[in-house]
Coordinates of C-alpha atoms in Angstrom, one line a residue:
Chain I
M356 CA -34.9 26.7 -31.2
A357 CA -32.5 24.0 -31.9
F358 CA -30.0 25.4 -29.1
F359 CA -32.7 25.3 -26.5
I360 CA -33.6 21.5 -27.2
W361 CA -29.8 20.6 -27.0
V362 CA -29.3 22.6 -23.6
L363 CA -32.7 20.6 -22.5
L364 CA -31.2 17.6 -23.7
A365 CA -27.8 18.4 -21.8
I366 CA -29.7 18.9 -18.3
L367 CA -31.8 16.0 -18.7
L368 CA -28.7 14.0 -19.4
L369 CA -26.8 15.5 -16.8
I370 CA -29.7 14.7 -14.2
A371 CA -30.2 11.3 -15.4
I372 CA -26.3 10.8 -14.9
I373 CA -26.7 12.4 -11.2
F374 CA -29.4 10.0 -10.4
V375 CA -27.4 6.7 -11.5
Y376 CA -24.6 8.0 -9.6
Y377 CA -26.3 8.2 -6.6
F378 CA -28.0 4.6 -7.0
N379 CA -24.7 3.1 -8.0
R380 CA -23.5 4.8 -4.8
F381 CA -25.8 3.6 -2.6
V382 CA -25.6 0.0 -4.0
I383 CA -22.0 -0.1 -3.9
L384 CA -21.7 1.0 -0.4
S385 CA -24.4 -1.6 1.0
N386 CA -22.3 -4.0 -0.9
R387 CA -19.6 -2.9 0.9
I388 CA -21.1 -3.4 4.2
D389 CA -22.3 -6.8 3.2
N390 CA -19.1 -8.0 2.4
S391 CA -17.7 -6.7 5.3
L392 CA -20.4 -8.5 7.2
S393 CA -19.6 -12.0 5.4
Q394 CA -15.8 -11.5 6.4
I395 CA -16.9 -11.2 10.0
D396 CA -19.2 -14.4 9.5
V397 CA -16.0 -16.3 8.3
Q398 CA -14.1 -15.5 11.0
L399 CA -16.7 -16.5 13.7
K400 CA -17.1 -19.8 11.7
K401 CA -13.3 -20.4 11.7
R402 CA -13.4 -19.8 15.5
A403 CA -16.3 -22.2 15.8
D404 CA -14.6 -24.8 13.9
L405 CA -11.5 -24.5 16.1
V406 CA -13.6 -25.0 19.2
P407 CA -14.0 -29.1 19.1
N408 CA -10.4 -29.3 18.6
L409 CA -9.7 -27.3 21.7
I410 CA -12.2 -29.2 23.7
E411 CA -10.6 -32.8 23.1
T412 CA -7.3 -31.1 24.1
V413 CA -8.8 -29.7 27.2
K414 CA -10.6 -32.8 28.1
G415 CA -7.3 -34.9 27.8
Y416 CA -5.4 -33.1 30.9
A417 CA -8.5 -31.5 32.5
K418 CA -11.5 -33.8 32.4
H419 CA -13.2 -32.7 35.5
E420 CA -13.3 -28.8 34.4
K421 CA -17.0 -30.1 33.2
K422 CA -18.6 -26.5 33.7
I423 CA -16.2 -24.5 31.7
I424 CA -16.1 -26.9 29.1
N425 CA -19.6 -26.9 28.8
E426 CA -20.0 -23.2 28.6
V427 CA -17.7 -23.4 25.5
T428 CA -19.7 -26.0 23.8
E429 CA -22.8 -24.3 24.8
A430 CA -21.7 -20.9 23.6
R431 CA -20.4 -22.5 20.2
K432 CA -23.6 -24.2 19.6
A433 CA -25.6 -20.9 20.1
L434 CA -23.0 -19.5 17.5
L435 CA -23.8 -21.9 15.0
K436 CA -27.7 -21.8 15.8
A437 CA -27.6 -17.7 15.3
K438 CA -29.2 -16.4 12.3
D439 CA -29.1 -12.9 11.9
I440 CA -25.7 -11.2 12.2
S441 CA -26.1 -9.2 15.4
S442 CA -27.2 -12.6 17.2
K443 CA -24.1 -13.9 15.8
V444 CA -21.8 -11.5 17.2
K445 CA -23.5 -11.8 20.6
A446 CA -22.6 -15.5 20.6
G447 CA -19.5 -14.7 19.3
D448 CA -18.7 -12.6 22.1
Q449 CA -19.9 -15.2 24.8
L450 CA -18.0 -17.6 23.1
Q451 CA -14.7 -15.3 23.4
T452 CA -15.5 -15.1 27.2
A453 CA -15.9 -18.8 27.5
L454 CA -12.5 -19.2 25.4
K455 CA -10.8 -16.9 27.9
S456 CA -11.5 -18.6 30.9
I457 CA -10.3 -22.1 29.1
F458 CA -7.3 -20.2 28.7
A459 CA -7.1 -18.9 32.0
L460 CA -7.7 -23.0 33.4
A461 CA -4.8 -23.7 31.3
E462 CA -2.6 -22.0 34.2
N463 CA -3.6 -24.6 36.5
Y464 CA -2.6 -27.6 34.1
P465 CA 1.3 -27.2 33.3
N466 CA 1.2 -30.4 31.0
L467 CA -1.9 -28.6 29.2
K468 CA -0.2 -25.6 29.0
A469 CA 2.8 -27.3 27.3
N470 CA 0.8 -29.1 24.9
E471 CA 2.1 -28.3 21.4
N472 CA -1.8 -28.6 20.1
F473 CA -3.0 -26.4 22.6
L474 CA -0.3 -23.7 22.2
H475 CA -1.1 -23.8 18.5
L476 CA -5.0 -23.3 18.8
Q477 CA -4.5 -20.5 21.7
Q478 CA -2.5 -19.0 19.0
E479 CA -4.9 -19.5 16.1
L480 CA -7.8 -18.5 18.4
S481 CA -6.3 -15.2 19.7
A482 CA -5.3 -14.4 15.7
I483 CA -9.1 -14.9 15.0
E484 CA -10.1 -12.7 18.0
D485 CA -8.0 -9.8 16.3
K486 CA -9.5 -10.5 12.9
I487 CA -13.0 -10.2 14.4
A488 CA -12.1 -6.9 15.7
Y489 CA -10.8 -5.8 12.7
A490 CA -13.4 -6.7 10.3
R491 CA -15.9 -5.4 12.8
Q492 CA -14.0 -2.2 12.5
Y493 CA -14.0 -2.2 9.0
Y494 CA -18.0 -2.9 9.0
N495 CA -18.3 0.3 11.3
D496 CA -16.2 2.4 8.8
A497 CA -18.5 1.0 5.9
I498 CA -21.7 1.7 7.7
L499 CA -20.3 5.2 8.6
I500 CA -19.5 6.1 5.0
Y501 CA -23.0 4.7 3.9
N502 CA -24.8 6.9 6.6
N503 CA -22.8 9.9 5.8
S504 CA -24.0 9.5 2.4
C505 CA -27.2 8.9 3.5
T506 CA -28.0 11.8 5.8
T507 CA -25.6 14.7 4.0
F508 CA -27.0 16.7 1.5
P509 CA -27.3 15.8 -1.3
G510 CA -27.3 12.3 -0.8
V511 CA -30.1 12.7 1.4
F512 CA -32.3 13.9 -1.0
F513 CA -31.3 10.8 -3.0
A514 CA -31.5 8.5 -0.1
K515 CA -35.5 9.6 0.5
I516 CA -35.9 8.9 -3.3
Y517 CA -34.3 5.3 -3.4
S518 CA -35.8 5.0 0.0
K519 CA -32.4 4.1 1.9
Q520 CA -32.2 4.4 5.5
P521 CA -29.2 4.7 7.8
K522 CA -27.8 1.3 9.2
E523 CA -27.0 0.4 12.7
Y524 CA -23.5 0.0 14.1
L525 CA -22.6 -3.1 15.8
K526 CA -21.9 -2.5 19.2
I527 CA -18.9 -3.1 20.8
A528 CA -19.1 -5.6 24.2
P529 CA -17.6 -3.7 27.3
S530 CA -15.2 -6.6 27.6
E531 CA -13.6 -5.6 24.2
K532 CA -13.0 -2.0 25.0
S533 CA -10.0 -2.9 26.8
V534 CA -6.5 -1.3 25.6
P535 CA -4.5 -3.9 23.5
K536 CA -1.8 -4.9 25.6
I537 CA 1.8 -4.5 24.1
E538 CA 4.2 -7.4 24.4
F539 CA 8.0 -6.5 24.2
Chain X
M447 CA 29.6 7.8 3.6
Q448 CA 32.3 5.1 3.7
Q449 CA 30.5 2.8 6.4
R450 CA 27.8 1.7 3.4
L451 CA 30.3 1.2 0.8
S452 CA 29.1 -2.3 0.2
F453 CA 25.6 -1.2 -0.2
E454 CA 26.5 1.9 -2.3
D455 CA 28.3 -0.5 -4.4
E456 CA 25.9 -2.5 -5.2
I457 CA 23.4 0.4 -5.9
T458 CA 25.9 1.7 -8.5
K459 CA 26.3 -1.7 -10.1
N460 CA 22.7 -1.5 -10.7
K461 CA 22.9 2.0 -11.8
I462 CA 25.8 1.1 -14.5
K463 CA 23.7 -1.8 -15.6
S464 CA 20.7 0.3 -16.3
F465 CA 22.7 3.3 -17.3
L466 CA 24.4 1.3 -20.2
L467 CA 21.2 -0.3 -21.1
I468 CA 19.9 3.2 -22.1
I469 CA 22.9 4.1 -23.4
I470 CA 23.1 1.2 -25.7
I471 CA 19.1 2.0 -26.9
F472 CA 19.9 5.4 -27.1
A473 CA 23.1 5.2 -29.5
F474 CA 21.1 2.7 -31.2
F475 CA 18.3 5.4 -32.2
V476 CA 21.1 8.5 -32.6
L477 CA 23.1 5.9 -34.9
L478 CA 19.6 5.1 -36.7
G479 CA 18.9 9.0 -37.0
Y480 CA 22.3 9.6 -38.4
V481 CA 22.0 7.0 -40.9
I482 CA 18.7 8.1 -42.2
S483 CA 19.4 12.0 -41.8
F484 CA 22.5 11.3 -43.9
V485 CA 20.6 9.4 -46.5
F486 CA 17.7 11.9 -46.9
D487 CA 18.0 15.3 -44.8
P488 CA 18.6 16.5 -41.2
S489 CA 15.0 16.9 -40.5
Y490 CA 14.2 13.3 -40.1
F491 CA 15.9 13.4 -36.8
F492 CA 12.7 14.6 -35.4
F493 CA 10.8 11.5 -37.1
I494 CA 13.5 9.3 -35.1
M495 CA 12.7 11.0 -31.6
V496 CA 9.1 10.3 -32.2
I497 CA 9.7 6.7 -32.6
S498 CA 12.3 7.1 -29.5
I499 CA 8.7 8.6 -27.6
I500 CA 7.0 5.6 -28.4
F501 CA 9.6 3.1 -27.6
S502 CA 10.1 4.9 -24.3
L503 CA 6.3 5.0 -23.5
S504 CA 6.0 1.2 -24.3
Y505 CA 9.2 0.6 -22.1
V506 CA 7.1 2.3 -19.2
L507 CA 4.1 0.6 -19.8
V508 CA 5.7 -2.8 -19.5
S509 CA 7.4 -2.1 -16.1
Y510 CA 3.8 -0.5 -15.2
Y511 CA 2.3 -3.8 -15.4
Y512 CA 5.2 -5.7 -14.6
S513 CA 6.2 -3.4 -12.0
H514 CA 5.6 -5.7 -8.8
N515 CA 7.8 -8.7 -10.5
I516 CA 10.4 -6.3 -11.5
A517 CA 10.5 -4.6 -8.0
I518 CA 10.4 -8.2 -6.1
A519 CA 12.9 -9.6 -8.7
S520 CA 15.2 -6.5 -8.0
V521 CA 15.7 -7.1 -4.2
G522 CA 15.8 -10.8 -4.5
A523 CA 12.6 -11.4 -2.4
K524 CA 11.2 -14.9 -2.0
P525 CA 7.6 -15.5 -1.3
A526 CA 6.5 -15.6 2.3
S527 CA 5.5 -19.1 3.6
P528 CA 2.5 -19.3 5.6
I529 CA 4.0 -21.3 8.3
K530 CA 7.4 -19.7 8.8
H531 CA 6.4 -15.9 8.4
R532 CA 3.3 -16.9 10.3
N533 CA 3.4 -13.3 12.1
F534 CA 3.7 -11.4 8.7
F535 CA 0.6 -13.5 7.4
H536 CA -1.4 -12.5 10.4
A537 CA -0.8 -8.8 10.2
V538 CA -1.5 -8.6 6.6
E539 CA -4.6 -10.7 7.2
N540 CA -5.5 -8.2 10.0
M541 CA -4.8 -5.3 7.9
V542 CA -6.7 -6.7 4.9
L543 CA -9.6 -6.8 7.3
A544 CA -9.2 -3.4 8.4
S545 CA -8.6 -2.0 4.9
G546 CA -11.3 -3.8 2.6
L547 CA -8.4 -4.4 0.3
P548 CA -7.7 -7.5 -1.3
M549 CA -5.1 -10.0 0.1
P550 CA -1.8 -8.7 -1.5
K551 CA 1.1 -11.2 -2.7
L552 CA 3.4 -11.5 0.3
Y553 CA 7.5 -11.5 -0.1
V554 CA 10.1 -11.6 2.6
M555 CA 13.7 -10.3 1.7
E556 CA 16.9 -11.4 3.7
S557 CA 18.1 -8.2 5.6
N558 CA 19.1 -7.2 8.9
E559 CA 17.2 -3.7 8.5
I560 CA 14.0 -3.2 9.2
N561 CA 12.0 -2.1 6.0
A562 CA 9.1 -3.0 3.7
F563 CA 7.7 -1.9 0.6
A564 CA 4.7 -2.3 -1.8
S565 CA 4.0 -2.5 -5.1
G566 CA 1.9 -3.3 -8.2
R567 CA 0.1 -1.1 -10.1
N568 CA -3.6 -1.5 -8.4
P569 CA -4.9 -3.5 -5.3
R570 CA -5.7 -6.5 -7.0
N571 CA -2.1 -7.1 -8.7
A572 CA -0.1 -5.9 -5.3
V573 CA 2.7 -7.0 -3.3
I574 CA 4.1 -6.6 0.0
C575 CA 7.5 -7.1 0.5
I576 CA 9.3 -7.1 4.0
T577 CA 13.3 -7.8 5.5
T578 CA 13.7 -10.5 7.7
G579 CA 14.9 -8.0 10.3
A580 CA 11.5 -6.0 10.5
L581 CA 9.7 -9.6 11.0
N582 CA 12.4 -10.5 13.7
K583 CA 12.6 -7.0 15.6
L584 CA 9.1 -5.6 15.3
N585 CA 6.2 -6.9 17.6
K586 CA 2.6 -7.4 16.5
Q587 CA 1.6 -3.6 16.9
E588 CA 4.7 -2.3 15.1
L589 CA 4.3 -4.9 12.6
E590 CA 0.8 -4.2 11.5
G591 CA 1.6 -0.5 11.7
V592 CA 4.5 -0.9 9.1
I593 CA 2.1 -3.1 6.8
A594 CA -0.9 -0.7 7.5
H595 CA 1.5 1.9 5.9
E596 CA 2.2 -0.1 3.1
M597 CA -1.5 -1.0 2.5
S598 CA -2.1 2.7 2.2
H599 CA 0.4 3.1 -0.4
I600 CA -1.8 0.1 -2.0
A601 CA -4.9 1.8 -1.2
N602 CA -3.8 5.5 -2.3
Y603 CA -2.8 4.2 -5.7
D604 CA 0.8 5.8 -4.9
I605 CA 2.4 3.0 -7.2
R606 CA 0.3 4.2 -10.0
F607 CA 1.1 7.8 -9.2
M608 CA 4.8 7.1 -9.4
T609 CA 4.5 5.4 -12.7
L610 CA 2.6 8.2 -13.9
T611 CA 5.2 11.0 -12.9
T612 CA 8.2 8.8 -14.3
V613 CA 6.3 9.1 -17.3
L614 CA 5.8 12.7 -17.0
I615 CA 9.2 13.6 -16.2
G616 CA 10.3 11.3 -19.1
M617 CA 8.0 13.3 -21.7
I618 CA 9.2 16.5 -20.2
S619 CA 12.8 15.6 -20.9
I620 CA 12.0 14.4 -24.4
I621 CA 10.4 17.0 -25.3
S622 CA 13.4 19.4 -24.1
Q623 CA 15.5 17.4 -26.1
I624 CA 13.8 17.7 -29.1
F625 CA 13.4 21.5 -28.4
L626 CA 17.4 21.6 -27.9
R627 CA 18.0 19.8 -30.9
N628 CA 15.9 21.9 -32.9
L629 CA 17.6 24.8 -31.7
W630 CA 20.7 23.7 -33.0
F631 CA 19.9 22.4 -36.1
A632 CA 18.0 25.8 -36.4
S633 CA 20.6 28.4 -35.7
R634 CA 22.9 26.4 -38.1
D635 CA 20.6 26.9 -40.8
R636 CA 20.0 30.7 -40.3
E637 CA 22.5 32.5 -38.9
E638 CA 20.0 34.6 -37.0
R639 CA 21.3 36.1 -33.7
E640 CA 18.9 38.8 -33.2
N641 CA 16.5 37.2 -30.2
A642 CA 19.9 35.6 -28.9
I643 CA 18.1 36.3 -25.4
F644 CA 15.1 34.4 -25.7
F645 CA 17.2 31.7 -26.9
L646 CA 19.3 31.6 -24.0
I647 CA 16.1 31.6 -21.6
A648 CA 14.6 28.9 -23.8
I649 CA 17.8 26.6 -23.3
I650 CA 17.9 27.4 -19.7
V651 CA 14.2 26.5 -19.3
A652 CA 14.8 23.1 -21.4
I653 CA 17.4 22.2 -19.1
L654 CA 15.8 23.1 -16.2
A655 CA 12.3 21.7 -16.9
P656 CA 13.1 18.3 -16.2
I657 CA 14.9 18.9 -12.8
A658 CA 12.1 21.0 -11.7
A659 CA 9.5 18.3 -12.7
Q660 CA 11.8 15.7 -10.4
L661 CA 11.9 17.8 -7.7
V662 CA 8.1 18.4 -7.8
S663 CA 7.5 14.9 -7.6
L664 CA 9.7 14.0 -4.8
A665 CA 7.8 16.9 -2.8
I666 CA 4.6 15.0 -3.8
S667 CA 6.2 11.8 -2.8
R668 CA 6.9 13.0 0.8
K669 CA 3.5 14.4 1.3
R670 CA 2.4 10.9 0.5
E671 CA 4.5 9.2 3.1
F672 CA 2.4 11.8 5.4
S673 CA -0.7 10.3 4.2
A674 CA -0.1 6.9 4.1
D675 CA 1.0 7.3 8.0
A676 CA -2.1 8.7 8.5
S677 CA -4.4 6.0 6.8
A678 CA -2.2 3.4 8.6
V679 CA -3.5 4.9 11.6
K680 CA -6.9 4.9 10.5
F681 CA -6.6 1.1 9.6
T682 CA -5.3 0.3 12.9
R683 CA -6.8 2.9 15.3
Y684 CA -3.4 2.6 17.2
S685 CA -1.1 5.1 16.2
P686 CA 1.6 3.7 19.3
G687 CA 2.3 0.9 17.0
L688 CA 3.6 2.8 13.8
I689 CA 5.5 5.3 16.0
S690 CA 7.5 2.8 17.9
A691 CA 8.4 1.3 14.3
L692 CA 9.5 4.2 13.2
Q693 CA 11.3 4.9 16.5
K694 CA 13.4 1.9 16.0
I695 CA 13.9 2.3 12.4
K696 CA 15.5 5.7 13.2
N697 CA 17.6 4.2 16.0
E698 CA 18.9 1.6 13.5
H699 CA 19.6 4.7 11.3
L700 CA 21.8 6.1 14.1
S701 CA 23.9 2.7 14.2
P702 CA 24.7 1.8 10.7
E703 CA 27.3 -0.8 11.5
Q704 CA 24.8 -3.3 10.5
T705 CA 24.3 -2.1 7.1
N706 CA 27.8 -2.5 6.4
K707 CA 27.2 -6.3 6.1
E708 CA 24.1 -5.7 4.1
K709 CA 24.2 -6.9 0.5
I710 CA 20.8 -5.9 -0.7
T711 CA 20.4 -3.9 -3.7
Y712 CA 17.5 -1.2 -3.6
P713 CA 17.0 0.0 -7.0
K714 CA 16.6 3.8 -6.5
A715 CA 13.1 4.1 -8.4
L716 CA 11.8 1.6 -5.6
A717 CA 12.6 4.1 -2.5
P718 CA 9.6 6.3 -2.3
L719 CA 8.0 2.8 -1.9
F720 CA 9.7 1.8 1.4
I721 CA 8.2 2.8 4.9
S722 CA 11.5 4.7 5.4
D723 CA 14.6 5.8 3.0
P724 CA 16.5 2.8 2.2
F725 CA 19.3 4.8 1.3
K726 CA 19.6 6.7 4.8
K727 CA 20.6 10.0 3.8
K728 CA 21.9 11.8 6.6
I729 CA 20.8 15.2 5.4
Q730 CA 17.2 15.9 4.2
N731 CA 17.0 17.9 1.3
L732 CA 15.0 18.6 -1.9
F733 CA 15.9 15.1 -3.2
S734 CA 14.8 13.1 -0.3
T735 CA 11.9 10.8 -1.1
H736 CA 11.0 10.7 2.5
P737 CA 10.2 13.3 5.0
P738 CA 12.4 12.7 8.1
I739 CA 11.5 10.0 10.4
E740 CA 11.0 12.8 13.6
E741 CA 8.4 14.6 11.8
R742 CA 6.8 11.7 10.8
I743 CA 6.6 10.4 14.6
N744 CA 5.5 14.4 15.6
V745 CA 2.8 14.3 13.3
L746 CA 1.4 10.5 14.4
K747 CA 2.0 11.5 18.0
K748 CA -0.6 14.6 17.3
M749 CA -3.2 12.1 15.8

């Protein structure tokens, strides 16, 4: 009799451990997703912080290019206003496009192009662009792992119990799908 | 061999130093054991061996907890500056974001050749050290590939693995030592020669076991290079970066005049942590820590 009680206890303990394991696994995985989201957020914020500085520098050389300057300012405002991550990322993409036209504009203004401050900001912003891309990649990786454990057996069983749903991937804007260029 | 004499010289110097240290420690223990066994009984030698095991374990533990400091100090690397080594910082920050690992401490060592290594017992205490040559000769994609490879070593706990194998090999040699010693005492005490063949086999095994363990760990180390390459591609999503970095390293290996001037000393124990074998053996063999670069490139090209 005592033997059966021990076996029963062992089985119950095992089941409890499995339940705790899967609960923790889902928590860890969704924390990872949240963390990678905040990484994207940090980079977007950094980019937005650099923009006023850039605008000031550009204004010094190309005052009458109001349209492009306004575009950048608006995109920055939209980014700061955005609440959830998907609208933030979307605003970030818009800002990215607007910044590209600023850097293209600089081709017409040799003095601006040679400005040290401008060059520095350009480098910083392109570095941030890389970081945003990598942070998004990691976010999607984290989502993939989470979704895999939500939808494969036996995770799918526990996902139902803890009512966890697969999460959405971040969509990549068409402009960002281009192949990275290689410098020599 | 002669073209990298100065390079080898430095290594030999380091080897002699550490060898002397081991000899001194060992001599001390043997002396102690001899004195005690002289006073009491030869069986006390056993007791001394146990103490030496404890000692070597604590030695390994210390080197485990300070592995990154030791590694950095032994190549004479300096902390990287965020302004001067901006590219290095950007590449590492990118790979930190791509891998989700904490930011490692960054170091730069003065050397013309392209190389880098990672150290530290876990991702929280990791360091990445790169040569100035790598920073000058590699472009952004290549640098990211190399850093990603090092980050993979950190992520895969390869440093912990290397330490554990060191402990394991150490333990195996100690056990063989004890066995061989006991055998000697045993055969002296009673003059039995009946199972001489068994003794002979046992002696051979005791001698070969540490070597075999070493070979196994090296084989695993080579496998780990492949897996670090694979993870590197997972982080960068761009295998041509690492491929062309490896290509540049390979071309450097083919023209060894540069290393003639090199004065950097690479401790041999660090070799598995480098992106390419810093000792650049011409012949690939069982004792190599890294697989041949061509093979790594071929595997990467298939990804």
